[in-house]
PDB file of C-alpha atoms in Angstrom:
ATOM      1  CA  MET A  25      -0.065   0.189   0.224  1.00 77.00           C
ATOM      2  CA  ASN A  26       2.895   2.639   0.820  1.00 75.00           C
ATOM      3  CA  LEU A  27       4.145   1.822  -2.457  1.00 74.00           C
ATOM      4  CA  LEU A  28       1.321   2.850  -4.564  1.00 80.00           C
ATOM      5  CA  LEU A  29       0.985   5.940  -1.672  1.00 82.00           C
ATOM      6  CA  HIS A  30       4.384   6.780  -3.418  1.00 83.00           C
ATOM      7  CA  ARG A  31       6.346   6.342   0.346  1.00 82.00           C
ATOM      8  CA  PRO A  32       9.933   4.907   0.497  1.00 86.00           C
ATOM      9  CA  LEU A  33      10.389   0.980   0.404  1.00 85.00           C
ATOM     10  CA  ILE A  34      12.949   0.757   2.938  1.00 88.00           C
ATOM     11  CA  GLU A  35      10.658   3.055   5.247  1.00 87.00           C
ATOM     12  CA  SER A  36       7.811   0.071   4.285  1.00 85.00           C
ATOM     13  CA  LEU A  37       9.747  -2.102   4.814  1.00 88.00           C
ATOM     14  CA  LEU A  38      11.034  -0.858   8.207  1.00 89.00           C
ATOM     15  CA  PHE A  39       7.275  -0.308   9.199  1.00 87.00           C
ATOM     16  CA  ALA A  40       6.592  -4.176   8.020  1.00 87.00           C
ATOM     17  CA  VAL A  41       9.588  -5.615  10.215  1.00 89.00           C
ATOM     18  CA  ALA A  42       8.405  -3.650  13.294  1.00 88.00           C
ATOM     19  CA  LEU A  43       5.003  -4.653  13.145  1.00 85.00           C
ATOM     20  CA  ALA A  44       5.797  -8.163  12.508  1.00 83.00           C
ATOM     21  CA  VAL A  45       7.878  -7.893  16.121  1.00 84.00           C
ATOM     22  CA  GLY A  46       5.317  -6.196  18.143  1.00 83.00           C
ATOM     23  CA  MET A  47       2.526  -8.601  17.045  1.00 80.00           C
ATOM     24  CA  SER A  48       4.620 -11.304  17.499  1.00 76.00           C
ATOM     25  CA  PRO A  49       4.926 -11.935  21.439  1.00 80.00           C
ATOM     26  CA  GLU A  50       1.193 -11.176  21.373  1.00 80.00           C
ATOM     27  CA  LEU A  51       0.308 -14.176  18.946  1.00 80.00           C
ATOM     28  CA  LEU A  52       2.706 -16.494  20.611  1.00 83.00           C
ATOM     29  CA  PRO A  53       0.168 -18.029  23.125  1.00 85.00           C
ATOM     30  CA  MET A  54      -2.077 -19.163  20.600  1.00 86.00           C
ATOM     31  CA  ILE A  55       0.287 -20.623  18.021  1.00 85.00           C
ATOM     32  CA  VAL A  56       1.653 -22.664  20.538  1.00 85.00           C
ATOM     33  CA  SER A  57      -2.039 -23.732  21.121  1.00 87.00           C
ATOM     34  CA  VAL A  58      -2.534 -24.441  17.633  1.00 89.00           C
ATOM     35  CA  THR A  59       0.642 -26.448  17.302  1.00 87.00           C
ATOM     36  CA  LEU A  60      -0.073 -28.246  20.415  1.00 87.00           C
ATOM     37  CA  SER A  61      -3.827 -29.288  19.213  1.00 88.00           C
ATOM     38  CA  ALA A  62      -2.684 -30.148  16.055  1.00 89.00           C
ATOM     39  CA  GLY A  63      -0.563 -32.785  17.943  1.00 85.00           C
ATOM     40  CA  ALA A  64      -2.875 -34.524  20.464  1.00 87.00           C
ATOM     41  CA  ARG A  65      -5.090 -35.303  16.922  1.00 89.00           C
ATOM     42  CA  ALA A  66      -1.146 -36.426  15.375  1.00 87.00           C
ATOM     43  CA  MET A  67      -1.709 -39.159  18.549  1.00 84.00           C
ATOM     44  CA  ALA A  68      -5.142 -39.478  18.477  1.00 87.00           C
ATOM     45  CA  ARG A  69      -5.297 -41.120  15.277  1.00 91.00           C
ATOM     46  CA  ARG A  70      -2.508 -43.630  16.715  1.00 86.00           C
ATOM     47  CA  GLY A  71      -4.828 -44.602  18.592  1.00 85.00           C
ATOM     48  CA  VAL A  72      -3.438 -41.896  21.754  1.00 80.00           C
ATOM     49  CA  ILE A  73      -5.524 -39.938  24.146  1.00 81.00           C
ATOM     50  CA  VAL A  74      -3.838 -36.834  25.746  1.00 81.00           C
ATOM     51  CA  ARG A  75      -5.363 -35.271  28.736  1.00 81.00           C
ATOM     52  CA  ARG A  76      -3.194 -32.106  29.009  1.00 81.00           C
ATOM     53  CA  LEU A  77      -2.232 -30.121  26.054  1.00 81.00           C
ATOM     54  CA  ASP A  78       1.046 -28.957  28.067  1.00 77.00           C
ATOM     55  CA  ALA A  79       2.358 -33.243  27.941  1.00 75.00           C
ATOM     56  CA  ILE A  80       2.427 -32.925  24.210  1.00 77.00           C
ATOM     57  CA  GLU A  81       5.345 -31.285  24.529  1.00 75.00           C
ATOM     58  CA  ASN A  82       7.250 -32.697  27.190  1.00 73.00           C
ATOM     59  CA  LEU A  83       6.697 -35.944  24.919  1.00 71.00           C
ATOM     60  CA  GLY A  84       8.086 -34.575  22.279  1.00 69.00           C
ATOM     61  CA  SER A  85      11.348 -33.712  24.567  1.00 72.00           C
ATOM     62  CA  MET A  86      11.817 -37.511  25.223  1.00 73.00           C
ATOM     63  CA  ASP A  87      14.604 -39.295  23.212  1.00 74.00           C
ATOM     64  CA  ILE A  88      13.110 -42.677  24.960  1.00 70.00           C
ATOM     65  CA  LEU A  89      10.344 -43.565  27.219  1.00 69.00           C
ATOM     66  CA  CYS A  90       9.688 -47.324  27.807  1.00 68.00           C
ATOM     67  CA  THR A  91       7.237 -47.758  31.100  1.00 66.00           C
ATOM     68  CA  ASP A  92       4.467 -50.591  31.694  1.00 60.00           C
ATOM     69  CA  LYS A  93       1.814 -50.414  34.585  1.00 59.00           C
ATOM     70  CA  THR A  94       1.354 -53.826  35.221  1.00 60.00           C
ATOM     71  CA  GLY A  95       0.755 -54.329  38.562  1.00 55.00           C
ATOM     72  CA  THR A  96       0.224 -50.728  39.034  1.00 55.00           C
ATOM     73  CA  LEU A  97      -3.791 -50.825  39.425  1.00 56.00           C
ATOM     74  CA  THR A  98      -3.685 -54.049  41.490  1.00 59.00           C
ATOM     75  CA  GLU A  99      -0.768 -53.607  44.119  1.00 61.00           C
ATOM     76  CA  GLY A 100      -0.653 -49.568  43.509  1.00 62.00           C
ATOM     77  CA  THR A 101       2.992 -49.311  43.425  1.00 66.00           C
ATOM     78  CA  ILE A 102       5.577 -49.111  40.637  1.00 69.00           C
ATOM     79  CA  VAL A 103       8.537 -51.199  41.227  1.00 70.00           C
ATOM     80  CA  LEU A 104      11.476 -50.934  38.884  1.00 73.00           C
ATOM     81  CA  SER A 105      12.519 -54.437  37.260  1.00 78.00           C
ATOM     82  CA  ASP A 106      15.189 -54.021  34.879  1.00 81.00           C
ATOM     83  CA  ALA A 107      17.239 -51.039  33.199  1.00 85.00           C
ATOM     84  CA  LEU A 108      17.918 -51.323  29.830  1.00 84.00           C
ATOM     85  CA  ASP A 109      20.812 -49.742  27.091  1.00 83.00           C
ATOM     86  CA  ALA A 110      19.202 -48.896  23.177  1.00 83.00           C
ATOM     87  CA  ARG A 111      20.743 -52.392  22.534  1.00 86.00           C
ATOM     88  CA  SER A 112      17.826 -54.010  24.885  1.00 85.00           C
ATOM     89  CA  GLN A 113      20.689 -55.430  27.316  1.00 88.00           C
ATOM     90  CA  THR A 114      20.833 -54.452  31.192  1.00 88.00           C
ATOM     91  CA  SER A 115      22.304 -51.503  31.999  1.00 87.00           C
ATOM     92  CA  ASP A 116      23.921 -50.730  35.216  1.00 89.00           C
ATOM     93  CA  PRO A 117      25.395 -46.913  33.718  1.00 89.00           C
ATOM     94  CA  VAL A 118      21.415 -46.154  32.393  1.00 87.00           C
ATOM     95  CA  GLY A 119      20.577 -46.880  35.740  1.00 86.00           C
ATOM     96  CA  ARG A 120      22.628 -44.858  38.112  1.00 88.00           C
ATOM     97  CA  PHE A 121      21.600 -42.105  35.326  1.00 86.00           C
ATOM     98  CA  ALA A 122      17.882 -42.599  35.753  1.00 82.00           C
ATOM     99  CA  PHE A 123      18.713 -42.576  39.711  1.00 84.00           C
ATOM    100  CA  LEU A 124      20.328 -39.537  39.579  1.00 83.00           C
ATOM    101  CA  ASN A 125      18.108 -37.909  37.142  1.00 79.00           C
ATOM    102  CA  ALA A 126      15.011 -38.863  39.845  1.00 77.00           C
ATOM    103  CA  SER A 127      17.191 -37.646  42.904  1.00 78.00           C
ATOM    104  CA  PHE A 128      17.565 -34.178  41.273  1.00 78.00           C
ATOM    105  CA  GLU A 129      14.104 -33.737  40.077  1.00 72.00           C
ATOM    106  CA  THR A 130      12.280 -30.676  42.165  1.00 67.00           C
ATOM    107  CA  GLY A 131       9.054 -30.447  41.882  1.00 71.00           C
ATOM    108  CA  ILE A 132       6.250 -32.607  41.896  1.00 69.00           C
ATOM    109  CA  GLU A 133       6.186 -35.912  44.372  1.00 72.00           C
ATOM    110  CA  ASN A 134       6.433 -38.592  41.114  1.00 69.00           C
ATOM    111  CA  PRO A 135       5.692 -41.800  41.794  1.00 71.00           C
ATOM    112  CA  LEU A 136       7.917 -43.616  38.639  1.00 72.00           C
ATOM    113  CA  ASP A 137      10.935 -41.320  40.736  1.00 71.00           C
ATOM    114  CA  ALA A 138      10.560 -42.735  43.452  1.00 74.00           C
ATOM    115  CA  ALA A 139      10.904 -46.177  42.105  1.00 74.00           C
ATOM    116  CA  LEU A 140      14.192 -45.068  40.538  1.00 67.00           C
TER     117      LEU A 140
END
């Protein structure tokens, strides 16, 4: 529009950049919500139901998550039976790293951390 009004090109470009930068913080929560809901829909197509959208962000940052809930409903406890490496071999270092990670976690109590 500024070109049709014979305004300088560089000033129009700078105005457009300033406008985009000014609007970005306002639109960021909406962009994050839309992106996370798209992830929830993609996971739903694969049979995964997500109750909290922010959980998708945490799942996306994981490389590997292996868990088995067998016994949780009947006994009410989570028990660590083995720690395996990428080759499915029992690995003491993997268990130690998981223990250290669980030890330094702060915030909400997690039964999985307690089992580690």
